[in-house]
C-alpha cells in the first residue's frame, strides 16, 4: 500500500513535467516506487507525462546502473571504493598533466549535464580545475548555431522561444515535438499546446523533409530538401522587404543594420530558391504574406535547422523573419523568458554590453574556432590521433556518449581506444564508457534533487520548480556534486576528500555572492558576503548555490529586500511549482548586451555565410540521397534503450526510404540494406514509406549498442545500428564547426 506521495520534476528532457510518485515502505524500512504519473497540480505541466516519465522507477531499479565506482583491471571492470577510484585517477592523470601540459586532457560534457542541478552548477569547477583548452560538449552536435546567431544579434545568448500559448500562426521548421516534446522551448505537453493553438483557430505549418508525427497533425506539411531552410527563410524575408510588408514594430528604433537587409537578400527570390528547397515559389511568397497578415505569428526552428550545413544562417533568419513581421519580443511571437535563476536581475539594466566574440582560440590540428570556450566535437578524434605538442592523451567524459552521438563514430571509437587514460562520470558501461579506465557513477534521478537551472530560461511561461531527492543514497553512492568536486580536486593536484570539496564548494558560493554584491543593479548590491552567507541556513552544495541564484534573481527575495520574493524555502513549500506568469513583452532593449545597445540585424560575421548560401542556390546532388535523423517518443538520445518498456514492440531503427527511390535502387521493404557515406558504411533494414520525401532517407540516432564490452543487457539485444557511423566529422556548419547531422550525402544499395 502506498504510504507516501512525492513530487518530482522529470529531468529526462526539456519539457520538465511534474511527476506524482507513490511509494510504499518495505518490511526492512526501505521505500519502493509503486507508481509514477503526471502531477495534475503541477503549475506548468498540469498532469501531462510521456511514456518516459514513468520509467524513472525502471532507471532506479536497472541492475546495469552502477552503484559504485568501477576500475578496469586486465580488461574487465571491477567494483572499487571511491577512495581507490580517485587514487587511481590521481596516479594516472597527474603524470600526464605534468609531462604534457593541461591541454593533454580533454573533457566532453554530454546532454544530461543540463538536466542535472549538480552538473549545471559544478561542471564549471571541474573544467576550471582541468585548465584545458580542449573542452567539448554535445552543444556542437546540437544548438550551437542558435546560440551563436542569438549572441551575434542580441549580444548574449538570449534565445527567443515561440509563444505557443498565444500565437495564431506557428511556422515550425525541423522540429518534431510530438516525439521530442520540444527543445530550446520548454513546454510540457507541447503536443497539447499545438492542439489548443489549432482549436482556437490558429494555424500550424510544419516544414520538414519527413511527414513527421507533428507534420501529420499540422494544418499543412511543406516538404523541404534538407539543409535549405536558410534559403526558404531568406526568400520569405526578401518577399516581406520587397512587398513593403516588413515592419519590426516597437523594435524599429533598436535595430542596427536593417537597411542592409534588402540588398543582402535580393538574390534570394522565391523563384531562385524554389529548385534547391523543392518548395513552390508561389507557396513561399504566400507563406511570407500569411506571416505578415497574421496578428500574432512566429517561426520556430530546431534540430533540423541547427544540425545542418547552414545552421547559423538558418537560425539567424528565423529571428529575422520574426523581426520583420513584427513578431519579435511581442505576445504570440518569439519571446524571451525570464528565468528565476541564471539571469541577473533585469531591473534597470541598460542595454549596452561587450557583445559576443568567438574564434579567439583555434583548435590545434584543423584550426577550428572556439565558441563559448569549446571546440566543435568534430575535431575531438583528430586531437587524440595527431601526435605533437598538445596532443590529447587523456579524456574525461561527463554524462556523455560521444561514440554514439558524435559524427564519424568509428573514428572516434578507435581514437578513444588509443588513449593513455580515460575517466567517465556515468551510470552505464556503454559504447563510450567501455573505453574508460575508471567510471564514477552518479545516483539515479530519483536520488537527486532537481531544478532545471538552464532550461527554464527557455520556457514558454515563467516558472520555478524545485524537487528534493525522492529516495536516499545507498551507502556505496556519492552525490554527483561531490563526484565532480572530487574530480576537480584531483585535477588541481589536491587530495579528493570531503575537506577539500567543502572548501571548493565554499569558494563557489563566495564567487556567486561576490558577483551579485558587486553588480550595481543586483538586489544585493553593496551588501556584505558574510551577512548573506549567514542567511543561507545550513545549506551546502547545489541547494545553497540554487538558493543564492533564486534570491538574487529577477523574482528573488533579495535576501530580505523583497520579502514575498522567491527563495529555495518558498519553492520547497510549493511542490507543484510556482507560476511566475506569462512571458513579458518588450524585454528589448533591457536584455541586449551588444556594444551599441541595439539589435545587430546583419552581424558582420554572417556576411560570408550569405555568400555561401548564394552558392548553394544552384547546387545539385550527384545522384546521392540525403540522410536525416528522427526521434521517437520512447527514446532519449542513446541512453534509455536499456529500459525494456521503452524498447518493446516493432523495431524502430530502420532506414526510411521513399518507395520510388526504393524501386529505383532495388531496395525491398524489410530487407537488409547497405548505406554508405564518405566516412562509413552500415547495413540496416529498409522501411519503404512515403513519409520521407524522395531523395531523403532517415535513420534515428542512439542505437547500435552491440560493441564488445557494453554492459547494457537490454539495449545490447536491440536490433539497431549507430547512424553516426555515417555522419561526417567534416560535414559541418562552417562558421562554427557544428556538425551537419542532417543532409549527409549517402548511397543506398541492397545488402
Ligand atoms: N545522428 C544524430 N546524432 C545526434 C543527434 C541527432 O539528432 N542525430 N542529436 C544530437 C543531440 S541534440 C544531442 S543533445 C546529443 C547527445 O549526445 P550525448 O550527450 O553525448 O549522448 P546521450 O545519448 O545523451 O548520452 C548521455 C550519457 O549520459 C549518461 N547519463 C544519464 N544520466 C546521467 C546523470 O545523471 N549523470 C551522469 N553523469 N551521466 C548520466 C548516460 O548513461 C549516457 O552515457 O546527440 C547528438 N547526436
Ligand atoms: N523522445 C525523445 N525526446 C527527445 C530526445 C530524444 O532523443 N527522444 N532528445 C532531446 C534532445 S537532446 C533534443 S536536442 C530535442 C530535439 O528536438 P527536435 O528538434 O524536435 O528533434 P527531432 O524530433 O529529431 O525533430 C527534428 C526534425 O527535423 C527534421 N529535419 C531533418 N533535417 C532537416 C532540415 O534540413 N530541415 C528541416 N526543416 N527539417 C529537417 C527531421 O525530419 C525531424 O522531423 O529532443 C529532445 N527530446
Ligand atoms: S516529456 Fe516525458 S521525458 Fe520529457 S519531461 Fe515530460 S515526462 Fe519527462
Ligand atoms: Mo540535444
PDB file of N, CA and C in Angstrom, residues 660-700:
ATOM      1  N   UNK A 660       9.521   5.208 -54.265  1.00  0.00           N
ATOM      2  CA  UNK A 660      10.064   5.434 -55.619  1.00  0.00           C
ATOM      3  C   UNK A 660      11.582   5.252 -55.634  1.00  0.00           C
ATOM      4  N   UNK A 661      12.245   5.780 -54.596  1.00  0.00           N
ATOM      5  CA  UNK A 661      13.698   5.604 -54.511  1.00  0.00           C
ATOM      6  C   UNK A 661      14.034   4.129 -54.320  1.00  0.00           C
ATOM      7  N   UNK A 662      13.232   3.460 -53.471  1.00  0.00           N
ATOM      8  CA  UNK A 662      13.480   2.047 -53.192  1.00  0.00           C
ATOM      9  C   UNK A 662      13.388   1.230 -54.482  1.00  0.00           C
ATOM     10  N   UNK A 663      12.354   1.485 -55.276  1.00  0.00           N
ATOM     11  CA  UNK A 663      12.172   0.760 -56.529  1.00  0.00           C
ATOM     12  C   UNK A 663      13.348   1.016 -57.468  1.00  0.00           C
ATOM     13  N   UNK A 664      13.702   2.293 -57.588  1.00  0.00           N
ATOM     14  CA  UNK A 664      14.795   2.683 -58.473  1.00  0.00           C
ATOM     15  C   UNK A 664      16.106   1.995 -58.077  1.00  0.00           C
ATOM     16  N   UNK A 665      16.305   1.839 -56.749  1.00  0.00           N
ATOM     17  CA  UNK A 665      17.583   1.304 -56.267  1.00  0.00           C
ATOM     18  C   UNK A 665      17.530  -0.194 -55.979  1.00  0.00           C
ATOM     19  N   UNK A 666      16.373  -0.793 -56.210  1.00  0.00           N
ATOM     20  CA  UNK A 666      16.232  -2.234 -55.968  1.00  0.00           C
ATOM     21  C   UNK A 666      16.183  -2.587 -54.489  1.00  0.00           C
ATOM     22  N   UNK A 667      15.781  -1.640 -53.655  1.00  0.00           N
ATOM     23  CA  UNK A 667      15.707  -1.886 -52.208  1.00  0.00           C
ATOM     24  C   UNK A 667      14.314  -2.393 -51.862  1.00  0.00           C
ATOM     25  N   UNK A 668      14.262  -3.480 -51.077  1.00  0.00           N
ATOM     26  CA  UNK A 668      12.958  -4.080 -50.740  1.00  0.00           C
ATOM     27  C   UNK A 668      12.579  -3.747 -49.296  1.00  0.00           C
ATOM     28  N   UNK A 669      11.290  -3.546 -49.092  1.00  0.00           N
ATOM     29  CA  UNK A 669      10.795  -3.260 -47.744  1.00  0.00           C
ATOM     30  C   UNK A 669      11.182  -4.389 -46.791  1.00  0.00           C
ATOM     31  N   UNK A 670      11.770  -4.053 -45.686  1.00  0.00           N
ATOM     32  CA  UNK A 670      12.147  -5.054 -44.682  1.00  0.00           C
ATOM     33  C   UNK A 670      13.485  -5.723 -44.941  1.00  0.00           C
ATOM     34  N   UNK A 671      14.076  -5.446 -46.102  1.00  0.00           N
ATOM     35  CA  UNK A 671      15.325  -6.144 -46.443  1.00  0.00           C
ATOM     36  C   UNK A 671      16.540  -5.398 -45.906  1.00  0.00           C
ATOM     37  N   UNK A 672      17.592  -6.176 -45.648  1.00  0.00           N
ATOM     38  CA  UNK A 672      18.861  -5.584 -45.211  1.00  0.00           C
ATOM     39  C   UNK A 672      19.406  -4.714 -46.342  1.00  0.00           C
ATOM     40  N   UNK A 673      19.790  -3.499 -45.988  1.00  0.00           N
ATOM     41  CA  UNK A 673      20.172  -2.520 -46.988  1.00  0.00           C
ATOM     42  C   UNK A 673      21.473  -1.847 -46.575  1.00  0.00           C
ATOM     43  N   UNK A 674      22.359  -1.661 -47.555  1.00  0.00           N
ATOM     44  CA  UNK A 674      23.650  -1.048 -47.242  1.00  0.00           C
ATOM     45  C   UNK A 674      23.585   0.463 -47.475  1.00  0.00           C
ATOM     46  N   UNK A 675      24.047   1.203 -46.485  1.00  0.00           N
ATOM     47  CA  UNK A 675      24.090   2.663 -46.610  1.00  0.00           C
ATOM     48  C   UNK A 675      25.543   3.084 -46.458  1.00  0.00           C
ATOM     49  N   UNK A 676      26.021   3.880 -47.396  1.00  0.00           N
ATOM     50  CA  UNK A 676      27.436   4.271 -47.399  1.00  0.00           C
ATOM     51  C   UNK A 676      27.560   5.783 -47.483  1.00  0.00           C
ATOM     52  N   UNK A 677      28.456   6.327 -46.673  1.00  0.00           N
ATOM     53  CA  UNK A 677      28.742   7.763 -46.760  1.00  0.00           C
ATOM     54  C   UNK A 677      30.239   7.931 -46.990  1.00  0.00           C
ATOM     55  N   UNK A 678      30.723   9.161 -47.000  1.00  0.00           N
ATOM     56  CA  UNK A 678      32.152   9.392 -47.191  1.00  0.00           C
ATOM     57  C   UNK A 678      32.968   8.674 -46.125  1.00  0.00           C
ATOM     58  N   UNK A 679      32.415   8.593 -44.897  1.00  0.00           N
ATOM     59  CA  UNK A 679      33.234   8.091 -43.794  1.00  0.00           C
ATOM     60  C   UNK A 679      32.892   6.678 -43.317  1.00  0.00           C
ATOM     61  N   UNK A 680      31.754   6.155 -43.688  1.00  0.00           N
ATOM     62  CA  UNK A 680      31.412   4.854 -43.115  1.00  0.00           C
ATOM     63  C   UNK A 680      30.307   4.148 -43.872  1.00  0.00           C
ATOM     64  N   UNK A 681      30.011   2.978 -43.365  1.00  0.00           N
ATOM     65  CA  UNK A 681      29.043   2.125 -44.053  1.00  0.00           C
ATOM     66  C   UNK A 681      28.353   1.259 -43.017  1.00  0.00           C
ATOM     67  N   UNK A 682      27.075   1.007 -43.208  1.00  0.00           N
ATOM     68  CA  UNK A 682      26.380   0.089 -42.306  1.00  0.00           C
ATOM     69  C   UNK A 682      25.248  -0.603 -43.049  1.00  0.00           C
ATOM     70  N   UNK A 683      24.727  -1.644 -42.425  1.00  0.00           N
ATOM     71  CA  UNK A 683      23.621  -2.392 -43.020  1.00  0.00           C
ATOM     72  C   UNK A 683      22.439  -2.314 -42.060  1.00  0.00           C
ATOM     73  N   UNK A 684      21.298  -1.939 -42.606  1.00  0.00           N
ATOM     74  CA  UNK A 684      20.117  -1.689 -41.776  1.00  0.00           C
ATOM     75  C   UNK A 684      18.874  -2.124 -42.555  1.00  0.00           C
ATOM     76  N   UNK A 685      17.805  -2.457 -41.827  1.00  0.00           N
ATOM     77  CA  UNK A 685      16.564  -2.871 -42.509  1.00  0.00           C
ATOM     78  C   UNK A 685      15.870  -1.661 -43.128  1.00  0.00           C
ATOM     79  N   UNK A 686      15.408  -1.834 -44.357  1.00  0.00           N
ATOM     80  CA  UNK A 686      14.710  -0.736 -45.038  1.00  0.00           C
ATOM     81  C   UNK A 686      13.239  -0.717 -44.645  1.00  0.00           C
ATOM     82  N   UNK A 687      12.698   0.468 -44.574  1.00  0.00           N
ATOM     83  CA  UNK A 687      11.257   0.650 -44.370  1.00  0.00           C
ATOM     84  C   UNK A 687      10.793   1.586 -45.478  1.00  0.00           C
ATOM     85  N   UNK A 688      10.119   0.999 -46.467  1.00  0.00           N
ATOM     86  CA  UNK A 688       9.707   1.827 -47.605  1.00  0.00           C
ATOM     87  C   UNK A 688       8.451   2.593 -47.222  1.00  0.00           C
ATOM     88  N   UNK A 689       8.532   3.884 -47.219  1.00  0.00           N
ATOM     89  CA  UNK A 689       7.406   4.701 -46.772  1.00  0.00           C
ATOM     90  C   UNK A 689       7.485   6.088 -47.378  1.00  0.00           C
ATOM     91  N   UNK A 690       6.314   6.600 -47.749  1.00  0.00           N
ATOM     92  CA  UNK A 690       6.343   7.944 -48.332  1.00  0.00           C
ATOM     93  C   UNK A 690       6.290   9.040 -47.267  1.00  0.00           C
ATOM     94  N   UNK A 691       6.539   8.699 -45.983  1.00  0.00           N
ATOM     95  CA  UNK A 691       6.667   9.790 -45.007  1.00  0.00           C
ATOM     96  C   UNK A 691       7.940  10.589 -45.271  1.00  0.00           C
ATOM     97  N   UNK A 692       8.948   9.966 -45.886  1.00  0.00           N
ATOM     98  CA  UNK A 692      10.116  10.758 -46.277  1.00  0.00           C
ATOM     99  C   UNK A 692       9.944  11.193 -47.722  1.00  0.00           C
ATOM    100  N   UNK A 693      10.443  12.389 -48.030  1.00  0.00           N
ATOM    101  CA  UNK A 693      10.325  12.851 -49.411  1.00  0.00           C
ATOM    102  C   UNK A 693      11.314  12.089 -50.299  1.00  0.00           C
ATOM    103  N   UNK A 694      11.116  12.138 -51.577  1.00  0.00           N
ATOM    104  CA  UNK A 694      12.051  11.496 -52.500  1.00  0.00           C
ATOM    105  C   UNK A 694      13.434  12.099 -52.324  1.00  0.00           C
ATOM    106  N   UNK A 695      14.431  11.270 -52.390  1.00  0.00           N
ATOM    107  CA  UNK A 695      15.805  11.778 -52.288  1.00  0.00           C
ATOM    108  C   UNK A 695      16.308  11.873 -50.858  1.00  0.00           C
ATOM    109  N   UNK A 696      15.441  11.549 -49.886  1.00  0.00           N
ATOM    110  CA  UNK A 696      15.829  11.665 -48.472  1.00  0.00           C
ATOM    111  C   UNK A 696      15.640  10.308 -47.796  1.00  0.00           C
ATOM    112  N   UNK A 697      16.585   9.921 -46.959  1.00  0.00           N
ATOM    113  CA  UNK A 697      16.414   8.721 -46.125  1.00  0.00           C
ATOM    114  C   UNK A 697      16.625   9.120 -44.667  1.00  0.00           C
ATOM    115  N   UNK A 698      16.047   8.325 -43.765  1.00  0.00           N
ATOM    116  CA  UNK A 698      16.138   8.688 -42.347  1.00  0.00           C
ATOM    117  C   UNK A 698      16.460   7.474 -41.480  1.00  0.00           C
ATOM    118  N   UNK A 699      17.420   7.668 -40.563  1.00  0.00           N
ATOM    119  CA  UNK A 699      17.743   6.654 -39.538  1.00  0.00           C
ATOM    120  C   UNK A 699      17.791   7.380 -38.198  1.00  0.00           C
ATOM    121  N   UNK A 700      17.149   6.838 -37.149  1.00  0.00           N
ATOM    122  CA  UNK A 700      17.235   7.500 -35.838  1.00  0.00           C
ATOM    123  C   UNK A 700      18.616   7.293 -35.221  1.00  0.00           C
TER     124      UNK A 700
END
